[in-house]
Short mmCIF file of C-alpha atoms in Angstrom, two decimals:
data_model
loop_
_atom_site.label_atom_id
_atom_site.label_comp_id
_atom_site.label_asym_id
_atom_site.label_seq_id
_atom_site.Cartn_x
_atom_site.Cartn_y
_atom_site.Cartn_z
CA UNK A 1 80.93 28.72 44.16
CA UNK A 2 77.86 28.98 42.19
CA UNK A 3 76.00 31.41 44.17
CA UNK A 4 76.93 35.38 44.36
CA UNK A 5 78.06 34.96 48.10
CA UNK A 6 80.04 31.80 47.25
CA UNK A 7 81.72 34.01 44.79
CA UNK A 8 82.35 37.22 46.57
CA UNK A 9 83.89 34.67 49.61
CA UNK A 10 86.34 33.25 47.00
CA UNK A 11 87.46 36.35 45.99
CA UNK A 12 88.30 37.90 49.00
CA UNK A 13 90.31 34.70 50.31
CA UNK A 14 91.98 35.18 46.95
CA UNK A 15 93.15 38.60 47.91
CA UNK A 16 93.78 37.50 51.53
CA UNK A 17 96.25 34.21 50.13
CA UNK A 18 97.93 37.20 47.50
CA UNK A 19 98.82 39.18 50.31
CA UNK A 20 100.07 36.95 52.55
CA UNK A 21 102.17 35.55 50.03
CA UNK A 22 103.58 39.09 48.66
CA UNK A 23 104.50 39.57 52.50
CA UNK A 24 106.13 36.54 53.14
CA UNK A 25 108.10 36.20 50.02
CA UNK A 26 109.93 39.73 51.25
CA UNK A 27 110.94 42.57 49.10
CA UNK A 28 113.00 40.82 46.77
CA UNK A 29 109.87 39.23 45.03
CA UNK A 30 106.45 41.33 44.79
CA UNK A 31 103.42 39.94 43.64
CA UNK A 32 100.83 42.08 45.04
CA UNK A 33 100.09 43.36 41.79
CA UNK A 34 98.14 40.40 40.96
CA UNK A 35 95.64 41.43 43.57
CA UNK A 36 94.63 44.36 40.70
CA UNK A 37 92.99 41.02 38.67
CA UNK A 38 90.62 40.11 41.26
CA UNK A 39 88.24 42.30 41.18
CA UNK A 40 88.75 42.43 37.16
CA UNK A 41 87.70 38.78 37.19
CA UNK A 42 84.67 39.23 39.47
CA UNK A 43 83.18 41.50 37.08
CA UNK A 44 82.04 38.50 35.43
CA UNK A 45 80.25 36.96 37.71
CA UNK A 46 79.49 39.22 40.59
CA UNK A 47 77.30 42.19 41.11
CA UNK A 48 78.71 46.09 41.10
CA UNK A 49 77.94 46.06 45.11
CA UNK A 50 80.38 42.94 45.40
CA UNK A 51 82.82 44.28 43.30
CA UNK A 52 82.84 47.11 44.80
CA UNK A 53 84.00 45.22 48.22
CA UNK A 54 86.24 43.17 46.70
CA UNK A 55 87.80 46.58 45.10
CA UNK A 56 88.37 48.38 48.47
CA UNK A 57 89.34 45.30 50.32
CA UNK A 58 92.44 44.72 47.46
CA UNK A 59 92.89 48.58 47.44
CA UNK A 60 93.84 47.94 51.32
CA UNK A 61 95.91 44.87 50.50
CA UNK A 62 97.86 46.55 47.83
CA UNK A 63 98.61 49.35 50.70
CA UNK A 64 99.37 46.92 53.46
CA UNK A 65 101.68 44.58 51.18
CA UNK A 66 103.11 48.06 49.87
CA UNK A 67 103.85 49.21 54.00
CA UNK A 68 105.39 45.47 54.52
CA UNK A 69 107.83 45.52 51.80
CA UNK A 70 108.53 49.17 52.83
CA UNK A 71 107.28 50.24 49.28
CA UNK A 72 104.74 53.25 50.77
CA UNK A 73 107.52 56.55 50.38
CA UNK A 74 108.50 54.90 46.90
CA UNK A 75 108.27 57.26 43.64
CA UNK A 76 106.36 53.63 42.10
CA UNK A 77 103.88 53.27 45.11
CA UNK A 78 101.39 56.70 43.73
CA UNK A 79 101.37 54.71 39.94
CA UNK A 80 100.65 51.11 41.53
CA UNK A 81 97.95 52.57 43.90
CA UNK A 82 96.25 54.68 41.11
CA UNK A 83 96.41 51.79 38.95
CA UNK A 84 94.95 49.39 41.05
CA UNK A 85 92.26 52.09 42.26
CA UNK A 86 91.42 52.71 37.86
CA UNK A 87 91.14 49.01 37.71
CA UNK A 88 88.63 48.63 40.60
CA UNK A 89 86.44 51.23 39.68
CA UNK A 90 86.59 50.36 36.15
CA UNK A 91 85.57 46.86 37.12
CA UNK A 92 82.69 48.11 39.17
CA UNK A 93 81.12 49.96 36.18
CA UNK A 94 81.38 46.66 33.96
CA UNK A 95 79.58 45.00 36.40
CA UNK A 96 76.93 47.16 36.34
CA UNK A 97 77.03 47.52 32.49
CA UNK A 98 76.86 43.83 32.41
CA UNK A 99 74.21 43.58 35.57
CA UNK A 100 71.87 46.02 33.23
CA UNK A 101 72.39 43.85 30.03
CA UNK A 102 71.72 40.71 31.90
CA UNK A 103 68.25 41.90 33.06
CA UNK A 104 67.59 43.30 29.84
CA UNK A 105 68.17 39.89 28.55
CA UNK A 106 65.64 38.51 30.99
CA UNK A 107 63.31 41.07 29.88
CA UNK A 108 63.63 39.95 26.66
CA UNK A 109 63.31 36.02 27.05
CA UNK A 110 60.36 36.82 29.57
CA UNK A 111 58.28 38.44 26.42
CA UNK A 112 60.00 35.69 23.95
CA UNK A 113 58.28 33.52 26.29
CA UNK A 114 54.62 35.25 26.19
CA UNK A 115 55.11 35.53 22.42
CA UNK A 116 55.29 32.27 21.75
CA UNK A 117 52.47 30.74 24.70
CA UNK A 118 50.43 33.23 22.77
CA UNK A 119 50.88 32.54 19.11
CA UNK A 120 52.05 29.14 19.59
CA UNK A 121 49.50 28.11 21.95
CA UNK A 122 49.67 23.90 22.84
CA UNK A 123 47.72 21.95 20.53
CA UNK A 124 44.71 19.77 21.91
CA UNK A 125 45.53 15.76 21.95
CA UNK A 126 42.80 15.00 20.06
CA UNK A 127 40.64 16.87 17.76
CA UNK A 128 37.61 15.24 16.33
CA UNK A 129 38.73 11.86 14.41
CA UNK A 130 43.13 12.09 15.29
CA UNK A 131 45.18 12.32 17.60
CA UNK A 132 47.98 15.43 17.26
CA UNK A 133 51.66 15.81 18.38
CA UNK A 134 53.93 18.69 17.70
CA UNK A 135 57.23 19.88 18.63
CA UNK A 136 59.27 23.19 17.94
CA UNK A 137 62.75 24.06 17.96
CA UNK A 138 63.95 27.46 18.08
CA UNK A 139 66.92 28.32 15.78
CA UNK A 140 68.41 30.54 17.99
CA UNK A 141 69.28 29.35 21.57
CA UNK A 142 68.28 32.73 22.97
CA UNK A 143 64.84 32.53 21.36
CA UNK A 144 61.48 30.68 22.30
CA UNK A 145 59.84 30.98 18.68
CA UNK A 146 60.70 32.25 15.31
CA UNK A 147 58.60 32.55 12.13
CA UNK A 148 57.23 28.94 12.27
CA UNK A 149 53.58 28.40 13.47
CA UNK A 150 50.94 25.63 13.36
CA UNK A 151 47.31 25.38 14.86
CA UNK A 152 44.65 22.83 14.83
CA UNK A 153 41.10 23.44 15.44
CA UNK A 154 37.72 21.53 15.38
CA UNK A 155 35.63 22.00 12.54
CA UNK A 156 32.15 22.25 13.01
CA UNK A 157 30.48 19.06 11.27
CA UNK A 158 33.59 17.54 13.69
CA UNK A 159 36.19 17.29 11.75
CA UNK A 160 39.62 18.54 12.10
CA UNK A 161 41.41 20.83 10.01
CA UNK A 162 45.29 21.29 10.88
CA UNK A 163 47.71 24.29 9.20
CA UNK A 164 51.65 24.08 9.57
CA UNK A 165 53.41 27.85 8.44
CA UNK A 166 56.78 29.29 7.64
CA UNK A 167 56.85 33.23 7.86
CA UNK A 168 59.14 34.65 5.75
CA UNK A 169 62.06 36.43 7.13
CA UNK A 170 63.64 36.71 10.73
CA UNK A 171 63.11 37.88 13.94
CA UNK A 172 59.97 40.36 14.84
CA UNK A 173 58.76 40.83 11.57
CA UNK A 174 58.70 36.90 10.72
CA UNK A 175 56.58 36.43 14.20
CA UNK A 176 53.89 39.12 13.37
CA UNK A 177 53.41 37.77 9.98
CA UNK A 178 53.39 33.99 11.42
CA UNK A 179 51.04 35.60 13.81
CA UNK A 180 48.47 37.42 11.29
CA UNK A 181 48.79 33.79 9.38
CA UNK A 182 47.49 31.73 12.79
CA UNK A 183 44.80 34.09 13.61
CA UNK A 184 43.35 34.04 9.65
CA UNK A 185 43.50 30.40 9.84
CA UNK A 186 41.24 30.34 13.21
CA UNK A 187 38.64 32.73 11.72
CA UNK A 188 38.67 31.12 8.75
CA UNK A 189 37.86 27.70 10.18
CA UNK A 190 35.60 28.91 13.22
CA UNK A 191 33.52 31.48 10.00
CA UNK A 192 33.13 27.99 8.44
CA UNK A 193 35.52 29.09 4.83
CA UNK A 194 35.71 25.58 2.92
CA UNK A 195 39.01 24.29 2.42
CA UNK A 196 39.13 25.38 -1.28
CA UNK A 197 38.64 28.86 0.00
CA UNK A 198 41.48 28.91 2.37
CA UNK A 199 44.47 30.39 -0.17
CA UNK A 200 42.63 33.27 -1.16
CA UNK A 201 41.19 33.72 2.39
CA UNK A 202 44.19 33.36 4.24
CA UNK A 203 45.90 35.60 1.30
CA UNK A 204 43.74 38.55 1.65
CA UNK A 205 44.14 38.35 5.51
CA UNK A 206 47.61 38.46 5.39
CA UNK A 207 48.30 41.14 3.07
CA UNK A 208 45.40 43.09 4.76
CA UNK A 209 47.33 42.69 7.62
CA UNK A 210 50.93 43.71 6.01
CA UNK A 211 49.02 46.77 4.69
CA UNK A 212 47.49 47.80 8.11
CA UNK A 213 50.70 47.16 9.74
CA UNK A 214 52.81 49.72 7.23
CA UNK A 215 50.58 52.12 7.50
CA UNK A 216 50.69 52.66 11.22
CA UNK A 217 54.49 52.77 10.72
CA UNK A 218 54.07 55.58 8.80
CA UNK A 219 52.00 57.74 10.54
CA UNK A 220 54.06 60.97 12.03
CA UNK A 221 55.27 59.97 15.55
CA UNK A 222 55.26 63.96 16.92
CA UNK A 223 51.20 63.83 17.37
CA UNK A 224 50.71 66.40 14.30
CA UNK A 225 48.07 65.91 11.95
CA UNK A 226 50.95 66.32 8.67
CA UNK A 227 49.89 63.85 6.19
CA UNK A 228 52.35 60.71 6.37
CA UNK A 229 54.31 59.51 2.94
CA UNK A 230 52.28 56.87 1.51
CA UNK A 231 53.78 53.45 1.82
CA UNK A 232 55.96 51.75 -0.25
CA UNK A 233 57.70 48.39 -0.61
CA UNK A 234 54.88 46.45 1.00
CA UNK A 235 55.92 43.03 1.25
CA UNK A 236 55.83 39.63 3.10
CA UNK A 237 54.78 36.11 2.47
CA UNK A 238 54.26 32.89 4.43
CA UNK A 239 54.34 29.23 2.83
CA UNK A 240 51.43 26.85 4.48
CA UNK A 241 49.85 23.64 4.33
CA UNK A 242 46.28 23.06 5.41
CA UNK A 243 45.35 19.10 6.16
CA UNK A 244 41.55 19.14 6.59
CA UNK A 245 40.35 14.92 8.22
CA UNK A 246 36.72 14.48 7.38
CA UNK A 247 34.35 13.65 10.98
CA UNK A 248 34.91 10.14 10.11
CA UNK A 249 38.64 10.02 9.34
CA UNK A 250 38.61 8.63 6.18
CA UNK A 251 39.06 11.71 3.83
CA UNK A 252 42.31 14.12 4.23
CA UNK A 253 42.16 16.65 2.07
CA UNK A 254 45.49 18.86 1.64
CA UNK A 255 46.16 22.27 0.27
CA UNK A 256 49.77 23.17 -0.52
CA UNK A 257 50.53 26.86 -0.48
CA UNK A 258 54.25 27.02 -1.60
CA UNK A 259 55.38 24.62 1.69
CA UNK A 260 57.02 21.57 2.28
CA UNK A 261 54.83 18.11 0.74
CA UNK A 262 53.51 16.17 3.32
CA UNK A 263 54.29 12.98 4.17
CA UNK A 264 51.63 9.95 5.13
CA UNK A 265 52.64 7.15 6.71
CA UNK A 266 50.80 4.07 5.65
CA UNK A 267 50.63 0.24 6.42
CA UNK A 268 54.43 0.89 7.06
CA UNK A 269 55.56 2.80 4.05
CA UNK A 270 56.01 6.64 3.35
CA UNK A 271 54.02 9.03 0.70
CA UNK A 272 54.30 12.45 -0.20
CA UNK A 273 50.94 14.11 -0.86
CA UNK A 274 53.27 16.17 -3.67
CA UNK A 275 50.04 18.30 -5.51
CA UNK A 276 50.78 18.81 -9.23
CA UNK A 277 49.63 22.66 -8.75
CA UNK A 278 50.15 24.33 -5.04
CA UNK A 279 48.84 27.48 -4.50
CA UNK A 280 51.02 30.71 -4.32
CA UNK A 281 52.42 31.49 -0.59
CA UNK A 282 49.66 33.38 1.28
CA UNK A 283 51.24 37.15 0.46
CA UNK A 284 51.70 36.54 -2.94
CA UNK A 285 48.54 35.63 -4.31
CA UNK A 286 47.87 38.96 -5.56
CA UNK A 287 50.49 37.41 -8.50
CA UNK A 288 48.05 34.52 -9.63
CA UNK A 289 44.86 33.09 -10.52
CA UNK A 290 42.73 32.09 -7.34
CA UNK A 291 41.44 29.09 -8.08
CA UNK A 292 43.57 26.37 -6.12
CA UNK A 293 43.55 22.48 -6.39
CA UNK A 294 42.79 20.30 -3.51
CA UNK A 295 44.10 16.93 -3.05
CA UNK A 296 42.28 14.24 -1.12
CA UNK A 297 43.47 11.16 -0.15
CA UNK A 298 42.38 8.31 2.51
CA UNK A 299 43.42 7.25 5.53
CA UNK A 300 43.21 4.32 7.72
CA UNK A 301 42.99 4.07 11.47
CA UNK A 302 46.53 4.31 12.30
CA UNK A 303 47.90 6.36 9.56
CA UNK A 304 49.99 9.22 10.63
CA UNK A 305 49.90 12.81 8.71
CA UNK A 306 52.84 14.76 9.08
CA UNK A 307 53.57 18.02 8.26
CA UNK A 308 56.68 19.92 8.63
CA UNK A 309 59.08 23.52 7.88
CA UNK A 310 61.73 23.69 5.62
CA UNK A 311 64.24 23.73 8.35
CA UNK A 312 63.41 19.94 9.10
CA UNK A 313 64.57 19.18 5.16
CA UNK A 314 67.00 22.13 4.40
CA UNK A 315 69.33 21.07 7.66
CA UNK A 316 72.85 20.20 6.16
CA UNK A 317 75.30 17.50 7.23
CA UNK A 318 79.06 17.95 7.12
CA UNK A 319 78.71 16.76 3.00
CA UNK A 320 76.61 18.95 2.45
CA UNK A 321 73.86 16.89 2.18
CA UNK A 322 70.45 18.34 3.09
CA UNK A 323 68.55 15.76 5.52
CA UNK A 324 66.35 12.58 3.85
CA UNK A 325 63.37 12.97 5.53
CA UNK A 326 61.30 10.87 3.77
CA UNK A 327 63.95 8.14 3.33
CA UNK A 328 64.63 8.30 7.16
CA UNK A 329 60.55 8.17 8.42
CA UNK A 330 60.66 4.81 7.06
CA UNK A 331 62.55 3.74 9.80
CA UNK A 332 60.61 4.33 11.86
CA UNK A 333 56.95 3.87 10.40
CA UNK A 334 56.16 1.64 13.79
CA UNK A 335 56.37 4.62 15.89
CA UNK A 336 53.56 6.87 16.99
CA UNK A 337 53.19 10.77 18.10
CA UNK A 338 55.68 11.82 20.40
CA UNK A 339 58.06 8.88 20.33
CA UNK A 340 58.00 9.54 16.01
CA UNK A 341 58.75 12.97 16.54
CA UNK A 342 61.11 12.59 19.03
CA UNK A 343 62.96 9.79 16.99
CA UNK A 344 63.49 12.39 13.71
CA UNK A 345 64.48 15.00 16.09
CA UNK A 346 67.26 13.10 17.32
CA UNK A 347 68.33 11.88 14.22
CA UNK A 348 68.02 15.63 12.80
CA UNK A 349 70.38 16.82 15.40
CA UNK A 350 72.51 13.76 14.71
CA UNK A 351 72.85 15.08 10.98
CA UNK A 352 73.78 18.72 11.36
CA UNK A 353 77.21 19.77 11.90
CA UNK A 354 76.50 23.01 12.87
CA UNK A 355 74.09 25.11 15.09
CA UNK A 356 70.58 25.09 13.41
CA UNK A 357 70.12 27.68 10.66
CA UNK A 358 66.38 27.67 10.45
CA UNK A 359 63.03 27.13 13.23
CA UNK A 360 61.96 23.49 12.76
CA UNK A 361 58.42 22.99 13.52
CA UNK A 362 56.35 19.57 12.72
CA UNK A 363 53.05 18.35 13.45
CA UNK A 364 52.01 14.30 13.70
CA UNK A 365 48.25 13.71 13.21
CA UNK A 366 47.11 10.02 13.38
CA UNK A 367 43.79 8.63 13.28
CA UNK A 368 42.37 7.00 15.81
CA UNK A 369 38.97 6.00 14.68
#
């Protein structure tokens, strides 16, 4: 019943059991107009070729029950048939309206699904001195990825330095700036840019990038060489946090820019690396000063780093209540990579009453040496 032909079968021994019923039952009682709902129903599931059988196939039953009950000569019989033959037709084009949507749909996943391999590509299991875990989950059901990002990348002295994002916004515009924000991060870290100089490097990048982007848009479409309206309203930010683990492990160093505080998990309880002064979103720093404060902290083999989006700590339950990350982690402080990750994503879905309103992304790095 699953499968197209499975379908098409059912229908047509539907028609078959109406018409045999409409004939047996006599004049008296007619049901043969409930043959018109068959092919209105396959629509739904069945492609404009099938319905189209199904349509001529109950056309003929509707005539045959009509010559049976001695219903053909009539002044009723011309409405019924043109009814039924309105219907059917009218059923075939929805199928094929729906048929076209459907593969536009797969059109669309299929490129949701090459955005996010490429911006979101898999993160290496280890890099330099930790070990790193990530998961992401979509907001909407129909989508792959949204405006959340994260990347991790050897540094050269062999290191590791580690960025979780949130583009601002929805949709296309939120993945193109999470996008520009990834690839500034890579250069950034493969051009050797200290940690210190990330805010205002990642900064300019990004509001390079918002400017090159706007003015493409507004360049004349018709191929003439008119000069396009300047433009205006330029806009779009990201939050971040950079973790940067020194070759040996010891040293994390952290630079908030307007995101979530991490958390550390150590010798079984739960700090947030909360900086006193975090950096302006990367967008935005045009606003500020550019001189940025770096926290560092230790870790021990075993510690666990993780970094999250506000969609992990904004998600509501049915109080109202948004979700206690920190208070929850320290359940489960025993856990490691996946199986931590795994454990708050549970519990996160456990918490929400309603379908997720934001991307969640989050990123476990423990050290292993």
């Amino acid at each position: 019943m699953r499968s197209q032909r499975g379908g098409m079968v059912a229908a047509l021994v539907a028609v078959a059991l109406l018409l045999v019923i409409d004939v047996a039952s006599g004049p008296g009682i007619r049901i043969g107009g409930l043959m018109v709902g068959v092919p209105a129903l396959c629509a739904v599931f069945l492609g404009p070729g099938q319905v189209l059988v199904v349509a001529v196939v109950t056309v003929a039953g509707v005539v045959l029950a009509a010559q049976e009950n001695r219903q053909l000569g009539t002044e009723n019989f011309p409405v019924q048939i043109t009814t039924v033959v309105v219907i059917s037709a009218t059923s075939v084009a929805a199928a094929m309206v729906r048929q076209r949507r459907e593969k536009e749909l797969a059109q669309s996943r299929w490129v949701t699904a090459t955005t996010q391999r490429t911006l979101l590509k898999p993160l290496p299991d280890r890099v330099g001195p930790v070990r790193v875990c990530s998961t992401y989950l979509a907001a909407d059901k129909e989508s792959a990825v949204g405006g959340d990002v994260y990347a991790a990348l050897p540094t050269a002295d062999g290191g590791a330095r580690i960025l979780v994002g949130d583009a601002e916004g929805k949709g296309l515009s939120a993945i193109e700036l999470g996008s520009s924000l990834v690839r500034a991060f890579r250069r950034a870290t493969r051009t050797g840019v200290p940690v210190a100089g990330l805010p205002g490097w990642l900064d300019r990048s990004l509001r390079e990038d918002i400017g090159d982007i706007a003015l493409a848009s507004s360049r004349p479409a018709n191929g003439t060489h008119e000069a396009a309206p300047a433009p205006t309203g330029l806009e779009g930010f990201a939050t971040a946090v950079t973790a940067e683990i020194s070759p040996d492990g010891g040293t994390l160093r952290i630079v908030d820019l307007g995101h979530p505080v991490p958390l550390l998990v150590h010798d079984g309880e739960v700090r947030a690396l909360d900086q006193q002064e975090p950096a302006l979103p990367p967008g935005l720093g045009d606003l500020a000063r550019e001189t940025h404060t770096v926290g560092t902290y230790h870790m021990d083999v075993g510690d666990i780093l993780l970094l999250y989006t506000d969609g992990v700590i904004e998600a509501r339950n049915a109080a109202g209540e948004f979700y206690p990350l920190a208070e929850r982690l320290r359940q489960w402080t025993s856990r490691e990579g996946e199986n931590l990750l795994s454990a708050i994503t549970e519990d996160l879905d456990r918490h929400l009453v309603a379908p997720r309103g934001d991307d969640v992304a989050m990123v476990a790095v423990q050290r292993i040496r």
